[in-house]
C-alpha atoms as one frame of an Amber mdcrd trajectory, in Angstrom:
protein
 -87.555 -57.625  20.480 -89.183 -57.689  23.909 -89.171 -54.824  26.393 -85.742
 -53.868  27.745 -85.230 -52.121  31.094 -82.354 -49.799  31.997 -81.475 -48.538
  35.474 -80.053 -45.037  35.152 -78.634 -42.346  37.428 -78.864 -38.746  36.216
 -76.584 -35.813  36.977 -75.277 -32.651  35.380 -71.700 -31.491  34.958 -71.532
 -27.711  35.268 -74.994 -27.564  33.682 -74.760 -30.277  31.009 -76.566 -33.597
  31.547 -75.015 -37.001  32.180 -77.075 -40.203  32.363 -75.148 -43.251  33.605
 -76.592 -46.638  32.691 -75.987 -48.494  35.949 -77.846 -51.615  34.835 -79.095
 -53.085  31.573 -76.151 -52.267  29.313 -75.315 -54.815  26.593 -72.482 -57.341
  26.722 -69.912 -56.193  24.169 -67.123 -58.031  22.368 -63.596 -56.677  22.071
 -60.240 -56.568  23.787 -60.484 -52.814  24.519 -63.106 -50.073  24.575 -62.331
 -48.962  21.030 -63.316 -52.414  19.738 -66.336 -52.560  22.043 -67.438 -49.147
  20.757 -67.472 -50.581  17.228 -69.534 -53.579  18.406 -72.007 -51.236  20.109
 -72.370 -49.137  16.960 -73.009 -52.233  14.843 -75.651 -53.866  17.035 -76.786
 -51.690  19.937 -77.022 -48.099  18.754 -80.791 -48.372  19.345 -79.980 -48.197
  23.075 -78.230 -44.862  22.616 -81.105 -43.494  20.547 -83.745 -44.772  22.943
 -82.079 -43.333  26.045 -80.682 -40.097  24.582 -83.311 -38.917  22.081 -86.801
 -37.691  22.879 -89.110 -38.701  24.523 -86.777 -40.272  27.151 -83.993 -37.788
  26.564 -83.577 -34.423  24.864 -81.296 -32.531  22.492 -78.511 -32.032  25.046
 -78.663 -35.505  26.617 -75.464 -37.488  27.004 -74.532 -40.502  29.051 -72.317
 -43.497  29.610 -72.311 -47.236  30.240 -69.867 -48.822  32.676 -67.838 -51.974
  31.974 -65.116 -53.930  33.792 -61.584 -52.824  32.854 -59.577 -54.894  30.394
 -56.316 -54.262  32.246 -56.449 -55.379  35.900 -54.392 -52.311  36.823 -57.343
 -50.094  35.866 -60.594 -49.419  37.738 -63.328 -49.083  35.116 -64.043 -48.938
  31.393 -66.588 -46.478  30.002 -68.580 -46.241  26.793 -69.890 -42.725  26.049
 -73.277 -42.249  24.410 -75.047 -39.027  23.470 -77.314 -37.500  20.848 -74.316
 -36.975  18.535 -73.234 -40.609  18.622 -70.997 -42.972  20.539 -68.009 -40.753
  21.276 -64.373 -41.855  21.664 -64.106 -39.580  24.702 -66.270 -37.138  26.660
 -64.830 -34.799  29.280 -67.985 -33.501  30.950 -69.301 -37.072  30.721 -66.237
 -38.351  32.567 -66.661 -35.817  35.379 -70.341 -36.703  35.758 -69.776 -40.450
  35.402 -67.060 -40.580  38.045 -69.117 -38.439  40.427 -72.095 -40.778  40.040
 -70.001 -43.932  40.215 -68.208 -42.931  43.420 -71.251 -41.521  45.223 -73.387
 -44.571  44.383 -70.703 -47.222  44.862 -70.661 -48.392  41.246 -66.869 -48.569
  41.293 -64.385 -49.023  44.115 -61.027 -47.572  43.098 -57.921 -49.516  44.032
 -56.446 -46.257  45.326 -58.946 -43.942  47.061 -59.125 -40.591  45.257 -57.710
 -42.024  42.014 -59.524 -43.697  39.096 -57.835 -45.273  36.089 -60.512 -45.187
  33.366 -60.400 -46.928  29.995 -62.189 -44.958  27.254 -62.414 -45.771  23.535
 -59.858 -42.993  22.961 -57.420 -44.472  25.493 -56.493 -44.490  29.173 -57.657
 -41.490  31.201 -56.228 -40.854  34.669 -58.637 -39.238  37.120 -58.432 -37.771
  40.594 -61.369 -36.680  42.707 -62.008 -34.861  45.986 -64.623 -36.442  48.237
 -66.141 -35.006  51.399 -68.325 -37.444  53.315 -70.519 -39.086  50.652 -70.242
 -36.246  48.110 -67.700 -35.798  45.336 -66.749 -32.112  45.268 -64.563 -32.077
  42.160 -63.113 -34.359  39.509 -59.941 -33.809  37.476 -59.157 -35.898  34.434
 -55.812 -36.143  32.691 -57.049 -36.563  29.165 -55.666 -38.340  26.125 -52.918
 -36.559  24.137 -54.412 -33.594  22.299 -53.034 -31.788  19.274 -53.598 -29.139
  16.626 -54.618 -31.046  13.492 -55.011 -28.209  10.965 -54.615 -24.441  10.825
 -56.492 -21.834   8.844 -58.981 -24.035   7.027 -61.867 -22.198   5.359 -65.547
 -22.933   4.849 -68.630 -20.932   3.932 -71.071 -20.259   6.746 -74.676 -19.132
   6.132 -75.178 -15.406   6.817 -71.604 -14.928   8.089 -69.672 -15.765   4.921
 -66.194 -17.289   4.782 -64.814 -18.382   8.146 -61.245 -19.391   8.956 -60.808
 -22.098  11.580 -58.247 -24.276  13.265 -59.056 -27.941  13.883 -57.799 -29.578
  17.061 -58.228 -33.003  18.631 -58.997 -33.345  22.337 -60.702 -36.742  22.275
 -62.912 -35.628  19.366 -62.142 -33.329  16.436 -63.184 -29.667  16.855 -63.341
 -26.788  14.401 -62.451 -23.754  16.512 -63.995 -20.501  15.281 -61.969 -17.661
  16.762 -63.029 -14.006  16.623 -62.372 -12.664  13.105 -63.723 -10.256  10.498
 -66.892 -12.259   9.812 -67.398 -13.461  13.390 -67.095 -10.875  16.194 -67.745
 -13.412  18.990 -70.397 -15.767  20.332 -71.785 -13.078  22.654 -73.226 -11.228
  19.644 -75.560 -14.055  18.617 -78.381 -16.182  19.948 -77.769 -19.861  20.656
 -80.285 -20.807  17.959 -78.215 -18.933  15.371 -74.985 -20.646  16.424 -76.714
 -24.039  16.271 -78.160 -23.505  12.789 -74.888 -22.217  11.379 -72.803 -24.933
  13.039 -74.894 -27.726  11.573 -74.235 -26.484   8.032 -70.629 -25.521   8.753
 -69.773 -28.988  10.089 -71.232 -30.634   6.996 -69.285 -28.353   4.664 -66.028
 -28.898   6.536 -66.421 -32.681   6.414 -67.191 -32.518   2.690 -64.022 -30.512
   2.067 -61.525 -31.917   4.590 -60.658 -35.272   6.161 -59.594 -35.771   9.769
 -58.369 -39.148  11.051 -56.538 -39.936  14.277 -53.027 -41.202  13.412 -53.199
 -44.079  15.901 -56.863 -45.096  15.590 -58.600 -44.795  12.207 -61.982 -45.467
  13.846 -61.690 -41.952  15.307 -62.416 -39.839  12.265 -64.493 -36.943  11.051
 -65.108 -33.531  12.561 -67.926 -33.809  15.084 -67.961 -30.500  16.997 -67.918
 -26.765  16.256 -66.380 -24.583  18.974 -67.507 -20.968  18.801 -65.425 -18.544
  20.870 -65.935 -15.071  22.291 -65.459 -12.625  25.130 -65.377 -13.947  28.710
 -68.022 -13.114  31.302 -65.614 -13.202  34.252 -62.454 -11.163  33.593 -60.415
 -13.745  35.541 -61.262 -16.430  32.973 -58.919 -17.295  30.110 -61.480 -17.927
  27.369 -65.102 -18.750  26.642 -66.793 -21.116  24.227 -70.083 -22.483  22.971
 -69.600 -26.030  21.692 -72.079 -27.396  19.154 -72.672 -31.155  19.060 -75.316
 -33.519  17.793 -77.842 -31.754  15.590 -79.307 -29.128  17.940 -77.136 -28.965
  21.065 -74.904 -26.340  22.625 -72.881 -27.717  25.536 -73.914 -26.039  28.773
 -70.575 -26.973  30.328 -67.257 -25.666  28.942 -66.840 -29.135  27.302 -63.937
 -31.259  28.502 -62.655 -32.511  25.155 -63.354 -29.074  23.692 -61.279 -27.508
  26.467 -58.518 -30.012  25.703 -58.668 -29.136  21.996 -58.593 -25.405  22.729
 -55.576 -25.824  25.016 -53.812 -27.855  22.309 -54.465 -25.006  19.875 -53.181
 -22.385  22.312 -50.104 -24.472  23.187 -49.257 -24.861  19.491 -49.558 -21.074
  19.139 -47.214 -20.522  22.096 -49.971 -19.103  24.317 -49.863 -21.940  26.891
 -47.010 -23.926  28.363 -46.599 -26.786  30.804 -47.984 -25.898  34.230 -50.193
 -23.040  33.019 -53.841 -22.799  34.120 -56.541 -22.262  31.530 -59.901 -21.201
  32.987 -62.552 -21.969  30.390 -66.102 -20.602  30.484 -69.204 -22.118  28.924
 -72.084 -20.360  27.222 -73.832 -20.115  30.632 -70.667 -19.032  32.471 -69.820
 -22.306  34.246 -66.099 -23.067  34.353 -63.552 -25.843  33.910 -59.969 -25.422
  35.060 -57.586 -26.673  32.397 -53.877 -27.363  32.754 -51.067 -28.446  30.468
 -49.783 -31.495  32.341 -47.070 -32.555  29.895 -46.057 -32.808  26.256 -46.415
 -35.764  23.886 -46.453 -36.815  20.242 -49.418 -38.147  18.260 -48.084 -39.466
  14.972 -46.137 -36.542  13.537 -48.055 -34.005  15.614 -46.704 -32.251  18.691
 -49.276 -32.737  21.429 -50.072 -31.878  25.018 -51.418 -33.958  27.881 -54.307
 -31.785  29.101 -55.845 -31.756  32.538 -59.482 -30.697  33.003 -61.179 -30.156
  36.371 -64.854 -29.563  37.110 -67.776 -30.686  39.247 -71.070 -32.535  38.867
 -74.294 -32.897  40.844 -76.423 -36.036  40.983 -80.158 -35.272  40.873 -82.163
 -38.333  39.927 -82.717 -42.074  39.600 -84.538 -43.497  36.576 -85.876 -46.883
  35.555 -86.397 -46.582  31.807 -88.014 -49.110  29.474 -87.646 -49.436  25.719
 -90.459 -51.586  24.295 -90.738 -51.572  20.478 -93.681 -53.974  20.592 -95.784
 -51.421  22.462 -94.259 -47.972  21.856 -93.925 -46.559  18.315 -91.298 -44.140
  19.651 -89.280 -46.769  21.508 -86.093 -45.836  19.646 -86.591 -42.114  20.073
 -86.831 -39.265  17.612 -85.456 -35.820  16.898 -87.276 -32.730  15.670 -84.899
 -30.559  13.678
Protein backbone atom coordinates (compact mmCIF):
# COMPACT_ATOMS: atom_id res chain seq x y z
CA UNK A 1 0.00 0.00 0.00
CA UNK A 2 1.33 3.45 -0.88
CA UNK A 3 1.49 6.40 1.49
CA UNK A 4 -1.88 7.71 2.68
CA UNK A 5 -2.42 11.29 3.88
CA UNK A 6 -5.03 12.44 6.40
CA UNK A 7 -6.01 16.03 7.15
CA UNK A 8 -6.94 16.27 10.83
CA UNK A 9 -8.17 18.91 13.26
CA UNK A 10 -7.37 18.39 16.95
CA UNK A 11 -9.30 19.54 20.00
CA UNK A 12 -10.06 18.47 23.54
CA UNK A 13 -13.41 18.07 25.25
CA UNK A 14 -13.10 19.04 28.91
CA UNK A 15 -9.54 17.70 28.83
CA UNK A 16 -9.91 14.58 26.68
CA UNK A 17 -8.60 14.60 23.09
CA UNK A 18 -10.63 14.53 19.89
CA UNK A 19 -9.03 14.24 16.44
CA UNK A 20 -11.43 14.80 13.53
CA UNK A 21 -10.37 13.37 10.18
CA UNK A 22 -11.47 16.20 7.90
CA UNK A 23 -9.95 14.65 4.78
CA UNK A 24 -8.65 11.25 3.73
CA UNK A 25 -11.27 9.01 5.33
CA UNK A 26 -12.22 5.84 3.44
CA UNK A 27 -15.36 5.35 1.36
CA UNK A 28 -17.54 2.91 3.28
CA UNK A 29 -20.39 0.65 2.19
CA UNK A 30 -23.68 0.41 4.07
CA UNK A 31 -27.12 1.93 4.36
CA UNK A 32 -26.44 3.34 7.86
CA UNK A 33 -23.50 4.04 10.15
CA UNK A 34 -23.84 0.71 11.95
CA UNK A 35 -23.21 -1.12 8.66
CA UNK A 36 -20.43 1.28 7.70
CA UNK A 37 -18.79 0.69 11.09
CA UNK A 38 -18.67 -3.03 10.29
CA UNK A 39 -17.12 -2.30 6.87
CA UNK A 40 -14.50 -0.07 8.51
CA UNK A 41 -13.62 -2.76 11.04
CA UNK A 42 -13.22 -5.36 8.30
CA UNK A 43 -11.00 -3.36 5.95
CA UNK A 44 -9.82 -0.05 7.41
CA UNK A 45 -9.03 -0.55 11.08
CA UNK A 46 -5.39 0.18 10.18
CA UNK A 47 -6.46 3.83 9.83
CA UNK A 48 -7.72 3.89 13.40
CA UNK A 49 -4.53 2.26 14.68
CA UNK A 50 -2.28 4.53 12.65
CA UNK A 51 -3.99 7.75 13.76
CA UNK A 52 -4.83 6.82 17.36
CA UNK A 53 -1.88 4.72 18.57
CA UNK A 54 1.67 5.92 19.13
CA UNK A 55 3.69 7.48 17.53
CA UNK A 56 0.97 9.64 15.88
CA UNK A 57 -1.41 9.36 18.80
CA UNK A 58 -1.25 8.28 22.43
CA UNK A 59 -3.07 6.17 25.01
CA UNK A 60 -5.96 8.61 25.46
CA UNK A 61 -6.39 9.53 21.78
CA UNK A 62 -9.84 9.38 20.24
CA UNK A 63 -11.31 10.79 17.08
CA UNK A 64 -13.94 10.68 14.38
CA UNK A 65 -14.48 10.62 10.63
CA UNK A 66 -17.30 12.59 9.01
CA UNK A 67 -19.66 11.22 6.35
CA UNK A 68 -22.75 12.50 4.52
CA UNK A 69 -26.02 11.59 6.26
CA UNK A 70 -28.08 8.68 4.95
CA UNK A 71 -31.37 10.44 5.72
CA UNK A 72 -31.67 13.83 3.98
CA UNK A 73 -33.38 15.18 7.11
CA UNK A 74 -30.10 14.80 9.01
CA UNK A 75 -26.94 16.94 8.89
CA UNK A 76 -23.99 14.58 9.27
CA UNK A 77 -22.97 10.99 9.95
CA UNK A 78 -20.02 10.21 12.22
CA UNK A 79 -17.77 7.21 12.72
CA UNK A 80 -15.95 7.19 16.09
CA UNK A 81 -12.41 5.85 16.35
CA UNK A 82 -10.17 5.61 19.40
CA UNK A 83 -7.52 3.43 21.02
CA UNK A 84 -10.23 1.09 22.35
CA UNK A 85 -11.78 0.46 18.95
CA UNK A 86 -14.45 1.79 16.64
CA UNK A 87 -17.18 2.75 19.10
CA UNK A 88 -20.94 2.73 18.48
CA UNK A 89 -21.15 6.11 20.21
CA UNK A 90 -18.85 8.60 21.95
CA UNK A 91 -20.18 11.51 23.98
CA UNK A 92 -17.02 13.56 24.51
CA UNK A 93 -16.17 12.76 20.88
CA UNK A 94 -19.51 14.18 19.76
CA UNK A 95 -18.98 17.42 21.68
CA UNK A 96 -15.49 17.83 20.23
CA UNK A 97 -16.51 16.78 16.72
CA UNK A 98 -19.42 19.20 16.53
CA UNK A 99 -17.30 22.04 17.91
CA UNK A 100 -14.63 21.40 15.27
CA UNK A 101 -17.13 20.89 12.47
CA UNK A 102 -19.02 24.11 13.15
CA UNK A 103 -15.98 26.31 13.78
CA UNK A 104 -14.20 25.05 10.65
CA UNK A 105 -17.23 24.89 8.36
CA UNK A 106 -17.14 21.13 7.85
CA UNK A 107 -20.92 20.93 8.21
CA UNK A 108 -23.65 23.49 7.64
CA UNK A 109 -26.70 22.56 9.71
CA UNK A 110 -30.10 22.96 8.09
CA UNK A 111 -31.23 24.74 11.26
CA UNK A 112 -28.60 27.00 12.86
CA UNK A 113 -27.84 25.84 16.41
CA UNK A 114 -29.17 22.32 15.77
CA UNK A 115 -27.36 19.25 14.38
CA UNK A 116 -29.00 15.92 13.60
CA UNK A 117 -26.12 13.41 13.77
CA UNK A 118 -26.19 9.78 12.67
CA UNK A 119 -23.95 7.54 14.81
CA UNK A 120 -23.54 3.76 14.62
CA UNK A 121 -25.66 3.55 17.79
CA UNK A 122 -28.46 5.64 16.26
CA UNK A 123 -29.67 9.20 15.74
CA UNK A 124 -28.29 11.79 18.16
CA UNK A 125 -29.90 15.24 18.38
CA UNK A 126 -27.50 18.07 19.20
CA UNK A 127 -27.79 21.73 20.06
CA UNK A 128 -24.91 24.17 20.34
CA UNK A 129 -24.30 27.75 21.46
CA UNK A 130 -22.10 29.82 19.16
CA UNK A 131 -20.67 33.27 19.80
CA UNK A 132 -18.98 34.83 16.79
CA UNK A 133 -16.81 32.04 15.33
CA UNK A 134 -16.52 30.04 18.57
CA UNK A 135 -18.75 27.26 19.85
CA UNK A 136 -19.20 27.80 23.59
CA UNK A 137 -21.11 24.64 24.47
CA UNK A 138 -22.63 21.54 22.90
CA UNK A 139 -25.53 19.47 24.24
CA UNK A 140 -26.34 16.06 22.84
CA UNK A 141 -29.53 14.12 23.37
CA UNK A 142 -28.09 10.65 23.39
CA UNK A 143 -29.44 7.27 22.38
CA UNK A 144 -31.77 5.49 24.85
CA UNK A 145 -29.76 4.30 27.84
CA UNK A 146 -30.64 1.58 30.32
CA UNK A 147 -29.53 -0.51 33.27
CA UNK A 148 -28.52 -3.87 31.81
CA UNK A 149 -27.56 -5.82 34.95
CA UNK A 150 -27.45 -5.30 38.70
CA UNK A 151 -25.10 -6.67 41.32
CA UNK A 152 -22.78 -8.72 39.13
CA UNK A 153 -19.56 -9.86 40.79
CA UNK A 154 -15.97 -10.29 39.64
CA UNK A 155 -12.59 -10.66 41.30
CA UNK A 156 -10.32 -7.64 41.13
CA UNK A 157 -6.56 -7.84 41.82
CA UNK A 158 -5.63 -6.47 45.26
CA UNK A 159 -9.20 -5.33 46.02
CA UNK A 160 -10.97 -8.70 46.02
CA UNK A 161 -14.59 -9.30 45.06
CA UNK A 162 -16.37 -6.27 43.61
CA UNK A 163 -20.09 -5.86 43.00
CA UNK A 164 -21.08 -3.79 39.97
CA UNK A 165 -24.03 -2.67 37.93
CA UNK A 166 -23.76 -2.68 34.13
CA UNK A 167 -25.47 0.07 32.17
CA UNK A 168 -25.62 1.02 28.50
CA UNK A 169 -25.20 4.64 27.42
CA UNK A 170 -23.95 4.06 23.88
CA UNK A 171 -21.39 1.52 25.15
CA UNK A 172 -21.62 -0.98 28.00
CA UNK A 173 -20.14 0.15 31.35
CA UNK A 174 -19.42 -1.73 34.56
CA UNK A 175 -20.07 0.84 37.28
CA UNK A 176 -18.02 0.31 40.44
CA UNK A 177 -19.77 2.16 43.24
CA UNK A 178 -18.23 2.74 46.68
CA UNK A 179 -18.43 -0.50 48.68
CA UNK A 180 -16.57 -2.55 51.29
CA UNK A 181 -13.64 -3.42 49.00
CA UNK A 182 -13.59 -0.09 47.14
CA UNK A 183 -13.77 3.11 49.23
CA UNK A 184 -13.68 5.44 46.18
CA UNK A 185 -11.48 6.47 43.28
CA UNK A 186 -9.94 9.32 45.30
CA UNK A 187 -8.03 6.78 47.42
CA UNK A 188 -6.01 5.38 44.50
CA UNK A 189 -3.61 6.46 41.80
CA UNK A 190 -4.75 6.46 38.18
CA UNK A 191 -2.17 3.78 37.36
CA UNK A 192 -3.77 1.46 39.93
CA UNK A 193 -7.27 2.01 38.54
CA UNK A 194 -5.99 1.34 35.01
CA UNK A 195 -4.22 -1.90 35.92
CA UNK A 196 -7.17 -3.24 37.88
CA UNK A 197 -9.72 -2.21 35.25
CA UNK A 198 -7.90 -4.04 32.48
CA UNK A 199 -8.11 -7.33 34.39
CA UNK A 200 -11.60 -6.65 35.72
CA UNK A 201 -13.01 -6.01 32.23
CA UNK A 202 -11.53 -9.26 30.95
CA UNK A 203 -12.97 -11.25 33.85
CA UNK A 204 -16.41 -9.69 33.46
CA UNK A 205 -16.51 -10.47 29.74
CA UNK A 206 -15.43 -14.05 30.43
CA UNK A 207 -18.25 -14.48 32.94
CA UNK A 208 -21.10 -12.39 31.50
CA UNK A 209 -22.52 -11.50 28.08
CA UNK A 210 -23.92 -8.11 27.13
CA UNK A 211 -25.68 -7.53 23.79
CA UNK A 212 -27.85 -4.60 22.73
CA UNK A 213 -31.41 -5.88 22.15
CA UNK A 214 -31.82 -3.94 18.89
CA UNK A 215 -28.30 -4.23 17.43
CA UNK A 216 -26.28 -7.40 18.06
CA UNK A 217 -23.16 -5.73 16.64
CA UNK A 218 -23.10 -3.67 19.85
CA UNK A 219 -21.87 -6.24 22.33
CA UNK A 220 -19.34 -6.79 25.07
CA UNK A 221 -18.41 -4.66 28.05
CA UNK A 222 -15.86 -2.08 26.94
CA UNK A 223 -15.54 0.40 29.83
CA UNK A 224 -15.04 0.35 33.61
CA UNK A 225 -16.49 3.33 35.49
CA UNK A 226 -14.89 3.87 38.88
CA UNK A 227 -16.80 6.23 41.19
CA UNK A 228 -15.95 8.28 44.26
CA UNK A 229 -16.33 11.48 46.22
CA UNK A 230 -16.87 14.75 44.33
CA UNK A 231 -14.35 17.59 44.32
CA UNK A 232 -16.98 20.34 44.07
CA UNK A 233 -19.78 19.89 46.62
CA UNK A 234 -22.29 21.22 44.06
CA UNK A 235 -21.60 18.26 41.77
CA UNK A 236 -23.80 15.17 41.75
CA UNK A 237 -21.13 12.50 41.24
CA UNK A 238 -17.60 11.84 40.04
CA UNK A 239 -16.05 9.13 37.91
CA UNK A 240 -12.87 7.83 36.32
CA UNK A 241 -13.71 5.91 33.15
CA UNK A 242 -11.24 3.31 31.90
CA UNK A 243 -11.14 2.57 28.17
CA UNK A 244 -8.73 1.04 25.71
CA UNK A 245 -5.83 -0.66 27.44
CA UNK A 246 -4.23 2.20 29.39
CA UNK A 247 -6.60 5.18 29.32
CA UNK A 248 -8.59 7.06 31.93
CA UNK A 249 -11.00 9.56 30.38
CA UNK A 250 -10.01 13.10 31.31
CA UNK A 251 -13.56 14.27 30.61
CA UNK A 252 -16.56 12.97 32.60
CA UNK A 253 -17.29 10.71 29.56
CA UNK A 254 -20.53 11.34 27.69
CA UNK A 255 -21.70 7.76 27.23
CA UNK A 256 -20.44 6.98 30.73
CA UNK A 257 -22.51 9.87 32.08
CA UNK A 258 -25.50 8.52 30.16
CA UNK A 259 -24.95 5.04 31.63
CA UNK A 260 -24.59 6.43 35.15
CA UNK A 261 -27.81 8.44 34.78
CA UNK A 262 -29.60 5.32 33.52
CA UNK A 263 -28.39 3.48 36.62
CA UNK A 264 -29.51 6.27 38.94
CA UNK A 265 -32.89 6.59 37.20
CA UNK A 266 -33.49 2.84 37.57
CA UNK A 267 -32.67 3.19 41.28
CA UNK A 268 -35.15 6.07 41.65
CA UNK A 269 -32.41 8.66 42.26
CA UNK A 270 -33.10 10.67 39.06
CA UNK A 271 -36.29 11.60 37.28
CA UNK A 272 -37.27 13.45 34.13
CA UNK A 273 -36.05 17.05 34.22
CA UNK A 274 -33.40 16.50 36.89
CA UNK A 275 -29.85 17.83 36.42
CA UNK A 276 -26.91 15.53 37.00
CA UNK A 277 -23.57 17.34 37.31
CA UNK A 278 -20.84 14.80 36.63
CA UNK A 279 -17.16 15.33 37.44
CA UNK A 280 -14.17 13.70 35.78
CA UNK A 281 -10.96 12.50 37.38
CA UNK A 282 -9.47 15.99 36.78
CA UNK A 283 -12.60 17.82 37.97
CA UNK A 284 -14.01 18.92 34.60
CA UNK A 285 -17.79 18.69 34.37
CA UNK A 286 -20.64 17.61 32.10
CA UNK A 287 -24.21 18.62 32.83
CA UNK A 288 -26.52 15.64 32.40
CA UNK A 289 -30.30 15.66 32.20
CA UNK A 290 -33.04 13.07 31.94
CA UNK A 291 -34.86 14.29 28.83
CA UNK A 292 -37.48 11.54 28.60
CA UNK A 293 -38.23 7.87 29.12
CA UNK A 294 -38.07 5.03 26.59
CA UNK A 295 -37.88 1.26 26.19
CA UNK A 296 -34.97 -0.76 24.81
CA UNK A 297 -36.20 -4.30 24.28
CA UNK A 298 -37.62 -5.29 27.65
CA UNK A 299 -35.56 -2.69 29.49
CA UNK A 300 -36.91 0.58 30.87
CA UNK A 301 -34.65 3.32 29.56
CA UNK A 302 -34.04 7.04 29.67
CA UNK A 303 -33.21 9.55 26.96
CA UNK A 304 -30.17 11.30 28.45
CA UNK A 305 -28.92 14.77 27.67
CA UNK A 306 -25.22 15.62 28.11
CA UNK A 307 -23.74 19.11 27.82
CA UNK A 308 -20.09 20.15 27.74
CA UNK A 309 -17.52 22.21 25.86
CA UNK A 310 -14.48 21.68 23.66
CA UNK A 311 -11.50 23.73 22.51
CA UNK A 312 -9.81 23.42 19.12
CA UNK A 313 -6.01 23.66 19.35
CA UNK A 314 -4.36 22.29 16.24
CA UNK A 315 -4.27 21.32 12.57
CA UNK A 316 -2.42 18.19 11.44
CA UNK A 317 -1.45 16.65 8.13
CA UNK A 318 -0.60 13.05 8.99
CA UNK A 319 0.85 10.40 6.69
CA UNK A 320 0.74 6.63 7.07
CA UNK A 321 3.36 5.00 4.82
CA UNK A 322 3.94 1.27 5.45
CA UNK A 323 6.52 1.11 2.67
CA UNK A 324 8.79 3.52 4.53
CA UNK A 325 7.78 3.47 8.22
CA UNK A 326 7.91 0.23 10.25
CA UNK A 327 5.53 1.83 12.75
CA UNK A 328 3.04 3.07 10.16
CA UNK A 329 0.16 1.23 11.84
CA UNK A 330 1.11 2.35 15.33
CA UNK A 331 1.91 0.46 18.49
CA UNK A 332 1.06 0.31 22.17
CA UNK A 333 3.36 -0.24 25.13
CA UNK A 334 1.45 -1.93 27.93
